[in-house]
Structures are given as C-alpha cells and as structure tokens.
Coordinates of C-alpha atoms and ligand atoms in Angstrom, one line a residue:
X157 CA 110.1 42.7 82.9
X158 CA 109.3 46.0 80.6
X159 CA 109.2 45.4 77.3
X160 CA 111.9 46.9 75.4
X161 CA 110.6 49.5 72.6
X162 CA 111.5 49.2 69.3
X163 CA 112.4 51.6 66.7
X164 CA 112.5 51.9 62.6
X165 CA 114.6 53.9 61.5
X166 CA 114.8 54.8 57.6
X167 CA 118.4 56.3 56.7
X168 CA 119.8 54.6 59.4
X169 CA 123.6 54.4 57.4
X170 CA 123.7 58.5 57.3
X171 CA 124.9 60.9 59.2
X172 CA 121.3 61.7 61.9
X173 CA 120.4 57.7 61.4
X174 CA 123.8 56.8 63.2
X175 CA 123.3 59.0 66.1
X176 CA 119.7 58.6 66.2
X177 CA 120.9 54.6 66.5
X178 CA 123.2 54.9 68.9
X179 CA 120.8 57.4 71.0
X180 CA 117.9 54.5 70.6
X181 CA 120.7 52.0 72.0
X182 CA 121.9 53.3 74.4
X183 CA 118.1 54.2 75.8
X184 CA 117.7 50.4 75.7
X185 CA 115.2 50.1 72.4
X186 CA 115.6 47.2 69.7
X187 CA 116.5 49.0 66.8
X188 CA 116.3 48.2 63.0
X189 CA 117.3 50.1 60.1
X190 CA 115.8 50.0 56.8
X191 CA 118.8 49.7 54.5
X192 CA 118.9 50.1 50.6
X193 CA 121.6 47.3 48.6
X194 CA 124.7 49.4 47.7
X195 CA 127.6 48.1 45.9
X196 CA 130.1 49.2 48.6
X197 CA 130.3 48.4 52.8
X198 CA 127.3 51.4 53.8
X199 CA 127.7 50.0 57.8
X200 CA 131.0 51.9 58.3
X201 CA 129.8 53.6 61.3
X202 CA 127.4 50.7 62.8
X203 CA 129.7 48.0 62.2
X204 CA 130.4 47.6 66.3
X205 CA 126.2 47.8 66.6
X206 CA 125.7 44.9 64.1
X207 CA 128.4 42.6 65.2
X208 CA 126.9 43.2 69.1
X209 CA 123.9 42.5 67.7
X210 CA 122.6 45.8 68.9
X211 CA 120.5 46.8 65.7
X212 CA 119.0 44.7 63.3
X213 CA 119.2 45.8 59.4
X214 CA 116.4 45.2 57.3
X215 CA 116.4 45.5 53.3
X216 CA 114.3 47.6 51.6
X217 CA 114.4 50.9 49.4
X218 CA 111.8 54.0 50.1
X219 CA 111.2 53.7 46.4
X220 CA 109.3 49.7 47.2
X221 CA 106.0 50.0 49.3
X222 CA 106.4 45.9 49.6
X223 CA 110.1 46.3 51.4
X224 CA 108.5 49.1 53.6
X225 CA 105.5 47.1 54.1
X226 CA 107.9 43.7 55.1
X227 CA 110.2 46.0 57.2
X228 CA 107.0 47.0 59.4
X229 CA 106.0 43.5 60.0
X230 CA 109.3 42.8 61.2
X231 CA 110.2 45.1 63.0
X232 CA 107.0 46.3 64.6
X233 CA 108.0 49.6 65.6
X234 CA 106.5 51.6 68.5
X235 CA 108.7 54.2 66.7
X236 CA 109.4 55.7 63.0
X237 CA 112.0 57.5 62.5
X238 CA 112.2 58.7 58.4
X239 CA 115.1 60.3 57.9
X240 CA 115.8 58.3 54.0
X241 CA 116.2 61.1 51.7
X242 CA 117.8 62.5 48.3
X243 CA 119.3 65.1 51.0
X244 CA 121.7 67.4 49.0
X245 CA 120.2 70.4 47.6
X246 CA 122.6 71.0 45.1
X247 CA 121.8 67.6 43.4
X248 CA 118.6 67.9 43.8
X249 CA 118.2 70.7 40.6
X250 CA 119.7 68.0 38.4
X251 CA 117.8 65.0 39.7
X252 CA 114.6 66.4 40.6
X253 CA 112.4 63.2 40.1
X254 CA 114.7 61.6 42.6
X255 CA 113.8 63.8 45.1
X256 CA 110.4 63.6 44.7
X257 CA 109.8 59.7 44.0
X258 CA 112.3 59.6 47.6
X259 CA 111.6 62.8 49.8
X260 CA 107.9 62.8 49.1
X261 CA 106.6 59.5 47.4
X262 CA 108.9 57.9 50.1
X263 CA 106.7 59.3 53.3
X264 CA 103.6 58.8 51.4
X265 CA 104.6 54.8 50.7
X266 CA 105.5 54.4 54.6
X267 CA 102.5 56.2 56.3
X268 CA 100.2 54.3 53.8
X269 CA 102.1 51.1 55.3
X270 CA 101.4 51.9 58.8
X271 CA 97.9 52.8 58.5
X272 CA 97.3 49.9 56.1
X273 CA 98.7 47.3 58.8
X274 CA 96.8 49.2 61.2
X275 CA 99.6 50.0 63.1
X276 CA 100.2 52.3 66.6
X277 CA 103.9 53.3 65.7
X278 CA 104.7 57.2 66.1
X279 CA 106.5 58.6 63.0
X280 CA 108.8 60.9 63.3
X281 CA 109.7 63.0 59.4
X282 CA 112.7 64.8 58.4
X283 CA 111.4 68.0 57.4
X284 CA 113.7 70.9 56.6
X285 CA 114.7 74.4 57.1
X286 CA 115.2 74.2 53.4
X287 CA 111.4 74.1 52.5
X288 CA 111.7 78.1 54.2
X289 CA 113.4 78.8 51.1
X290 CA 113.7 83.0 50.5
X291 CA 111.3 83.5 53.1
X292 CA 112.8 85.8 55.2
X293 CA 114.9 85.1 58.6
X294 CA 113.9 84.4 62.0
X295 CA 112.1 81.3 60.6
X296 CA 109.8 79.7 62.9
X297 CA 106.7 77.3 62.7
X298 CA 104.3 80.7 61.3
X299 CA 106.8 81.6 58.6
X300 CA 105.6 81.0 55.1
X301 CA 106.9 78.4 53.5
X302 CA 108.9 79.7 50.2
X303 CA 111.1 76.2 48.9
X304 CA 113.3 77.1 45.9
X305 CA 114.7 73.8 45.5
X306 CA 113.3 70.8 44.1
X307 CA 114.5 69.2 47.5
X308 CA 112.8 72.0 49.4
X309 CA 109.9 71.8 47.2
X310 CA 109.0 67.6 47.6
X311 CA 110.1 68.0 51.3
X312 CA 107.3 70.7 51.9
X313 CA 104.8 68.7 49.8
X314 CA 105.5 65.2 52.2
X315 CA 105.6 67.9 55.4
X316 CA 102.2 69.5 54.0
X317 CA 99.8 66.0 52.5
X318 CA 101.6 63.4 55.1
X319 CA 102.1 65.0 58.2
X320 CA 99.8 68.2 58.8
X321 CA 97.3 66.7 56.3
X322 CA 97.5 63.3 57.7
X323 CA 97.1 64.5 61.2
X324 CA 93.9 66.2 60.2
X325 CA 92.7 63.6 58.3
X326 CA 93.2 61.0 60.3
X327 CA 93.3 61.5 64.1
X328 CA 94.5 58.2 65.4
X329 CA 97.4 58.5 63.1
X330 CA 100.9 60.0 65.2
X331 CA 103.3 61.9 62.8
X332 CA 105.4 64.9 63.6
X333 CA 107.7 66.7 62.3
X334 CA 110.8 68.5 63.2
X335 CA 111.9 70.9 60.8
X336 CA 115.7 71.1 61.2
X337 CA 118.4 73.8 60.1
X338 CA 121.3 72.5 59.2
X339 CA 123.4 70.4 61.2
X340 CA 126.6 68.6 61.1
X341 CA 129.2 66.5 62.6
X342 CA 132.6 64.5 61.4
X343 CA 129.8 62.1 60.4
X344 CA 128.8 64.7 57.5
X345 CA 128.8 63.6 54.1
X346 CA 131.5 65.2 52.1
X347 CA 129.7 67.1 49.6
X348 CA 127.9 69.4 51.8
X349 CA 129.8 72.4 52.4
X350 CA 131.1 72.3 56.3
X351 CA 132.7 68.8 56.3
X352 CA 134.5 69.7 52.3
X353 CA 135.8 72.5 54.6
X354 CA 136.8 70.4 57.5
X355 CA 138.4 67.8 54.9
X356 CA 139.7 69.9 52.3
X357 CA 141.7 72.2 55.0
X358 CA 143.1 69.3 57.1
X359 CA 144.7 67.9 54.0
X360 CA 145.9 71.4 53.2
X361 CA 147.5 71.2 56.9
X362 CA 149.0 68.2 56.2
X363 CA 150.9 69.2 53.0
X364 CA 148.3 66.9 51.0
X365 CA 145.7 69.4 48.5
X366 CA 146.9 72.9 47.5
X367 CA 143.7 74.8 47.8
X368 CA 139.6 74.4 48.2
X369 CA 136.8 75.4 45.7
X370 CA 133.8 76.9 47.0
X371 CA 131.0 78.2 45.5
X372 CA 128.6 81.0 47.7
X373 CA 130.8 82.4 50.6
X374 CA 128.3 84.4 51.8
X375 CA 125.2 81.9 52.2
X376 CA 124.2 82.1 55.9
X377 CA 123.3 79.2 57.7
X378 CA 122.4 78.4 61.6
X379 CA 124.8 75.4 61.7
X380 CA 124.1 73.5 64.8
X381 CA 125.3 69.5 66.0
X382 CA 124.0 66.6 65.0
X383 CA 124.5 64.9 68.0
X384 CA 122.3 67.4 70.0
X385 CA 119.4 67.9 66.6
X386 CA 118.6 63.7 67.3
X387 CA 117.8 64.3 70.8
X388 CA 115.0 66.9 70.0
X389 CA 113.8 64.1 67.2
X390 CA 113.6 61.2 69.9
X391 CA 111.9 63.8 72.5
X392 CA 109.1 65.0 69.8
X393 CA 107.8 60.8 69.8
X394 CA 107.5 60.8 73.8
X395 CA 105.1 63.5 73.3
X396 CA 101.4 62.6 73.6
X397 CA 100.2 64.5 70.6
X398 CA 102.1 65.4 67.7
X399 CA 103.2 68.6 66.7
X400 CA 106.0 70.2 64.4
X401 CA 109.0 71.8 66.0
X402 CA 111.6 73.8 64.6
X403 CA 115.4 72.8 65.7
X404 CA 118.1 75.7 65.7
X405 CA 120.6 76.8 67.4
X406 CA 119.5 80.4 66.9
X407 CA 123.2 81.6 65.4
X408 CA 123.7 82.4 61.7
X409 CA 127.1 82.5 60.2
X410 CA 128.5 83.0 56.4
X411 CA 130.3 80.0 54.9
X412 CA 133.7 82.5 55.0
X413 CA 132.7 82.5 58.6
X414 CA 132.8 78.6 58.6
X415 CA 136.3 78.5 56.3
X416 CA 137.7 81.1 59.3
X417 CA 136.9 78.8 62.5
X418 CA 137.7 75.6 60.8
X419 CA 141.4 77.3 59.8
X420 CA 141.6 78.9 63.6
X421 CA 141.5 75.2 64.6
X422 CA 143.8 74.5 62.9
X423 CA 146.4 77.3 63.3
X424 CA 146.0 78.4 60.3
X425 CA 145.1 81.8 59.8
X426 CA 143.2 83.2 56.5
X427 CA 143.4 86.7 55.4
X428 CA 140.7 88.0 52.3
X429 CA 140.7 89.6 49.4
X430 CA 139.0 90.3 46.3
X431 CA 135.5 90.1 45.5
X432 CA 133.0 87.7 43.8
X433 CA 134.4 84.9 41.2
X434 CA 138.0 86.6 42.2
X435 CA 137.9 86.6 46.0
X436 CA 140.8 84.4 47.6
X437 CA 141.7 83.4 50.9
X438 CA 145.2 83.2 51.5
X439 CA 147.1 82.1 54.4
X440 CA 150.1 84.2 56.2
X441 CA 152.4 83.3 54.3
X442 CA 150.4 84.8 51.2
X443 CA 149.4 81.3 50.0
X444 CA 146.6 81.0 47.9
X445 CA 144.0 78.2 49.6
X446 CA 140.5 79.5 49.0
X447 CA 139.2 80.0 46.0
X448 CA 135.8 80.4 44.3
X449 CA 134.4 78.4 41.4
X450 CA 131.3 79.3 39.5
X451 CA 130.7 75.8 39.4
X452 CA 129.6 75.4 42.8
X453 CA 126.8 77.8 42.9
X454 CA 122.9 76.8 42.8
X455 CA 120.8 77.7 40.2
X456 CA 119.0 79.1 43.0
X457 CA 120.2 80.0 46.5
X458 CA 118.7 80.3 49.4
X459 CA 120.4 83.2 50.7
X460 CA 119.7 83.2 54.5
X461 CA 118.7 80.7 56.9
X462 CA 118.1 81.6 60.9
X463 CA 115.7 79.9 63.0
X464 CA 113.5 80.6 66.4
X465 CA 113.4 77.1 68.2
X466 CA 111.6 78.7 71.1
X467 CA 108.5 76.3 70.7
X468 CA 111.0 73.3 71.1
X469 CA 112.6 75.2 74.0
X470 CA 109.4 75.7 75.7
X471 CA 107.7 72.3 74.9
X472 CA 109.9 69.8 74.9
X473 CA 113.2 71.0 77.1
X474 CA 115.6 71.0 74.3
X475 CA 118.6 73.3 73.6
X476 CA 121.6 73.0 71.8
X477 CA 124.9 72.7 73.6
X478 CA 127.7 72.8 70.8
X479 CA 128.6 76.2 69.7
X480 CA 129.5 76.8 66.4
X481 CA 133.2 77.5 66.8
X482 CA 133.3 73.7 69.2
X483 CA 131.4 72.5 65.7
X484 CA 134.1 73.7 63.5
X485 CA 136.5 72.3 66.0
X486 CA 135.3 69.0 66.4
X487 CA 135.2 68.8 62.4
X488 CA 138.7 69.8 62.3
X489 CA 140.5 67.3 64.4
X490 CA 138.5 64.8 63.8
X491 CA 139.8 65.6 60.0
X492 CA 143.5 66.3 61.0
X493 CA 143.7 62.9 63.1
X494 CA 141.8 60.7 59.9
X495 CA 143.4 62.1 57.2
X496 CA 146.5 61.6 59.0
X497 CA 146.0 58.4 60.3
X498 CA 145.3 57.3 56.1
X499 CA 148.5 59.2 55.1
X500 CA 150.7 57.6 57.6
Ligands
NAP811 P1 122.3 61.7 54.8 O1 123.5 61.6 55.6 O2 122.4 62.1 53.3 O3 121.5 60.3 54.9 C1 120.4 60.0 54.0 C2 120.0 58.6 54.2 O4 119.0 58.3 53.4 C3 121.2 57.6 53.9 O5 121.1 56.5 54.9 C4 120.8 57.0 52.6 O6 121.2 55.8 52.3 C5 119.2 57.0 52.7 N1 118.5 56.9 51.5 C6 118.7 57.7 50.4 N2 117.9 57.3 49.4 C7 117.2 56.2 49.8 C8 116.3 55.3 49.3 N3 115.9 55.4 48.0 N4 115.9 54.2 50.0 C9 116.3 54.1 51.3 N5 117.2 54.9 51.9 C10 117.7 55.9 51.2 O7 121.3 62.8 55.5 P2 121.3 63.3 57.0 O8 122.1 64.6 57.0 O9 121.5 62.2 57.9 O10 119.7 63.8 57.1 C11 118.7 62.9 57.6 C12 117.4 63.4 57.1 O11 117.2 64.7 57.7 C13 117.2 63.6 55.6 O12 115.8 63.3 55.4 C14 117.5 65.0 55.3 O13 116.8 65.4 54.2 C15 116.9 65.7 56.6 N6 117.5 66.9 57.0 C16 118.9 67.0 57.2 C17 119.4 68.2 57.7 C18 120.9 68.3 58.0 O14 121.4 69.5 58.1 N7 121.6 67.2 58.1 C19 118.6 69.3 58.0 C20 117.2 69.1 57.8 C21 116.7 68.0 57.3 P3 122.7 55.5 51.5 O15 123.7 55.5 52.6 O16 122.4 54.2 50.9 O17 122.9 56.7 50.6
G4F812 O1 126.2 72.3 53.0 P1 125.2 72.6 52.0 O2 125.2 71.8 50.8 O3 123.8 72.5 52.8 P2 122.3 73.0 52.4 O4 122.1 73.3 51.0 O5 122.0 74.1 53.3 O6 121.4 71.7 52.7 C1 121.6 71.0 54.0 O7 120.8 71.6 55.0 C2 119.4 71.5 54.7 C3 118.7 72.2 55.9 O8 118.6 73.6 55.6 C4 119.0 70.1 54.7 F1 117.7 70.0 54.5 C5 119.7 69.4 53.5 O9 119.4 68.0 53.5 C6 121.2 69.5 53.7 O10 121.6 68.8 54.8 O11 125.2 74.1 51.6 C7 125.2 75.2 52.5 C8 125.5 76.5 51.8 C9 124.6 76.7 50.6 O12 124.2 78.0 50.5 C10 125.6 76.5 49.4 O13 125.3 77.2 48.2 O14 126.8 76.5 51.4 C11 126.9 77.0 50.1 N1 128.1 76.5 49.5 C12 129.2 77.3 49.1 N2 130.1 76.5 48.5 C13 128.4 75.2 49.1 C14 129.7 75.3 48.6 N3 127.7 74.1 49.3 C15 128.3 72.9 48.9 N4 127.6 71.8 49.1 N5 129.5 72.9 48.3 C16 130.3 74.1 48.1 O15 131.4 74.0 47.6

C-alpha cells in the first residue's frame, strides 16, 4: 500500500490553516497542526477533524525552537506548511517586536529545525503582498519590494534570509514561497476589514448594530478566496524545485467598493456622500450606516495593492474561480444566517 504523506502545518486554527487542513484531508495526507495553548476552545472549525481523528494537534508556539523541534519529530512531515503569524497589519505598528520574534524569528526557528534533524520536508512560507508596500501596482515576482509596515517589513526579511537566501545557500534545502494578496472567506478573522463588513452589515440587517466604523475607504485591494489561494500553496510543494509565486486574482477594488457588494447582497442599497472624516453611507431610507473614524487609519497605508499571478498561471495551472462580488456574497449570508441563528 502507498504511504500516506504527512503534513505540518503551523497556524493550522486560522483562517488558510483550516482550508489548507481540510484540502490535505481530503487528498488523503496525515495532517498535524502545530497549535499554541490559548485560554479559550481555538478548534472551532476542526472540531469534526479531531474527533475523526483526521488531524493530529501538536503543542508548541513559533516563539520555542524545542516545541518546533518536538513537533518535527513527531510528525515527520514530507510537507511544511508555515502559515503562524502576527497577521494584522494594523497591530502590527503597535506590537512590532511581535511581529518580528513571530513573522521572521518564527521561520528562521523552523528551517533551522529541519535542517538541524536533517530533514527532506518541503516548506511552504506565507509571504505577503504586504511586503510590496508603496511600490507601485501591477505587482509581480520583479517588483521591488517597498514594506511600510512592521508586518511587511519582518515578512520580507523571513521571505529575503529564509527562503531566497536559504535556497541559495543551501541547495538540498526545499522552501518556497507564495506571496499572497489578500484573501478571505466567512472564516476571516473579524478585525480585518471584509469580514467587519460582512458582520457589522448583517447585524445592521437584522435590526442588531446601528452603523459601522471604518477607517480608509479608498485603500484598494485584489481580494481573492481563500478556499482557492490554499490550492496554489499545496500545488507550489508538488513542484520539483522551489520557486516563489505570486497569488491574485488580478481585480482591484476600494473598500467602498467592498461595503457596496456586501449591502447589494443583502438588499440593502447605500447611497454616498461627503468627503474624508465626514463621508457617510446611508441607506434609502436616508439612514446613516457608514461612517468613518480616524481611529481606524494606519500610521501608514499602503494605498494600492494589484497583482500579476501570470507565473502561477503558467507554472503551476492555478486560477481563481470566486469573483469578488460571489466573495462578498458568500460573506454576507454566511453572516445573515450566523448572526441570526445566535439571535434567535
Ligand atoms: P490568521 O487567520 O490570523 O491565522 C494566523 C495563525 O497563526 C493562527 O492559527 C494563530 O494562532 C497562529 N499564530 C499566531 N502567533 C503564533 C505563535 N506565536 N505560535 C504559533 N502559532 C501562532 O491568518 P491567515 O489569514 O490564515 O493567514 C495565514 C498566513 O498567511 C499568515 O502567515 C499571514 O501572515 C499570511 N498571509 C495572509 C494573507 C491573507 O490575506 N489572509 C495574505 C498574505 C499572507 P491563534 O489561533 O492561537 O491566534
Ligand atoms: O483587511 P485589512 O486589515 O487587510 P490588510 O492590511 O491588507 O492585511 C491583510 O492582507 C495582507 C496581504 O496584503 C496580509 F498579509 C495580512 O496578513 C492581512 O491578511 O485591511 C485592508 C485595507 C487597509 O488598507 C485598511 O487600512 O482596509 C483598510 N481599512 C479601512 N477601514 C480597514 C478598516 N482595515 C481594517 N482592518 N479595519 C477597518 O475598519
């Protein structure tokens, strides 16, 4: 019989490290997931995985080489996925150690695992769009990088000294990258802006919250599914050499943009007006809904994000297939029928 393949995955209890999880499963791999201790239930959405005994969690935190280096012997992965990060950008200007000791100490810790155990597995790391920073749009694999965060700044350094430094410097070592624009799902965490859209309108809907704060309205992002970003992630590790790939859908919309599709699902229409601080969205019946709050805007922004996947298009087969406006729909309902289902 084949031997099954089995895969690490870091970040397993957020948003990509469910799919990626339930992608792996369903392929037929072991899976085990590198989880750190919380004080509340973090297998919400593996639960069903767990009690089938379909993925195996592990303990360990990126911050302690030792629980990285007990989680490899364990598991012994053919593949890593390292998707463990500080991941909100915001956050990361007022807890920039975080993001480095995590987002770039965090790599470092885990390749210096695998090559210390001697080890064969094929790493896969979460790079970002965000480490692109003001450099300006169509982003692809030649753009300059230009981070303005400290998130895009200790994801470029782990991208930079771990994977393209790495590869040079050691030839028998597989790590790739995929450097991904933003991508969401109902799965989203609730700080980052599409799903406090998709939550914060549903519960308007449903008579619950009077209005949303938002901060930058027009910040343009390529907004693509999380459910089709893992399947480029998984097909990058079947390659024979590694490479970096950018993942996009190719389609840049404002956050207004976002705020429109997500109300359209929802039959509810929004109409504009003012300007800056003072813009409003209200809905027909004049209802103020939208409004804008100083205190959601960055220190710095990155002001426009749009990227050329043609290298992952060519090279690997991938393409997205949810469009934006099925994105903001899925997020929607899947809002309406939760938030509903709590308030019943
Ligand atoms: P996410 O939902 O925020 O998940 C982050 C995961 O990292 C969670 O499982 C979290 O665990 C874990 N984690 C954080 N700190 C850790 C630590 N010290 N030790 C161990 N685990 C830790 O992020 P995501 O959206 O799934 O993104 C996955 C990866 O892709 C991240 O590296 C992110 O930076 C990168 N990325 C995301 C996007 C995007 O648009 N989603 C785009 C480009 C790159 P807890 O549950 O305990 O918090
Ligand atoms: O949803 P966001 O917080 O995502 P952001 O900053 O683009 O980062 C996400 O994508 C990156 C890939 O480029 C990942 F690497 C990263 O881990 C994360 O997944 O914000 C999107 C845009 C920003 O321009 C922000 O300023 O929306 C703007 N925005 C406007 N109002 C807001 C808000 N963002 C948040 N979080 N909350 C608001 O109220």
């Amino acid at each position: 019989m084949k031997k099954k393949k089995r895969a690490l995955i870091t970040g397993i209890t957020g948003q990509d490290g469910s799919y990626v999880a339930e992608l792996l499963v369903r392929k037929g791999y072991e899976v085990f997931g590198l989880v750190r201790r919380s004080s509340n239930d973090p297998f919400v959405r593996l639960k069903e995985l767990i009690r089938e005994r379909k993925i195996t969690i592990l303990y360990g935190d990126m911050r302690d080489s030792g629980a990285i280096r007990r989680a490899l012997e364990r598991a012994e992965p053919d593949e890593i996925y390292n998707l463990a990060a500080q991941s909100d950008v915001g956050i990361s200007f007022m807890c920039p150690e975080e993001a480095g000791e995590i987002n770039y100490h965090g790599l470092g810790r885990l390749v210096h695992a695998v090559l210390d155990g001697r080890l064969r597995s094929k790493i896969y790391q979460a790079s970002t769009s965000e480490m692109f920073g003001s450099a300006k749009p169509p982003q692809n694999e030649n753009t300059p990088f230009q981070p303005v965060s400290p998130y895009g700044v200790a994801k470029l350094r782990a991208h930079e000294d771990y994977v393209v430094g790495y590869r040079k410097k050691y030839p028998d070592l597989f790590i790739c990258s995929g450097i991904l624009f933003n991508h969401e799902s109902p799965r989203r965490g609730q700080h980052f802006v599409t799903r406090k859209i998709s939550i914060s309108l549903a519960k308007i809907k449903l008579g619950l919250q009077d209005y949303v704060e938002l901060g930058n309205l027009n910040a343009r992002r390529d907004w693509g599914y999380a459910g089709d970003f893992v399947e480029a992630m998984w097909l990058m590790l079947q390659r024979e050499k590694p490479a970096d790939y950018v993942i996009a859908t190719g389609q840049v919309h404002t956050v207004r943009d976002f705020v429109n599709e997500t109300a359209k699902a929802l039959d509810m229409h929004i109409a504009w007006s003012g300007s800056g601080t003072r813009e409003v969205g209200k809905t027909e019946a004049g209802k103020v809904i939208v409004r804008v709050n100083k205190k959601f805007f960055r220190p710095v922004e990155v002001d426009h994000l749009l990227g050329d996947s043609g290298k992952a298009r060519r090279e690997l087969g991938w393409k997205p297939r949810v469009s934006f406006e099925d994105l903001a729909a899925m997020m929607a309902k899947a809002d309406l029928e939760a938030v509903a289902s709590e308030n019943k």
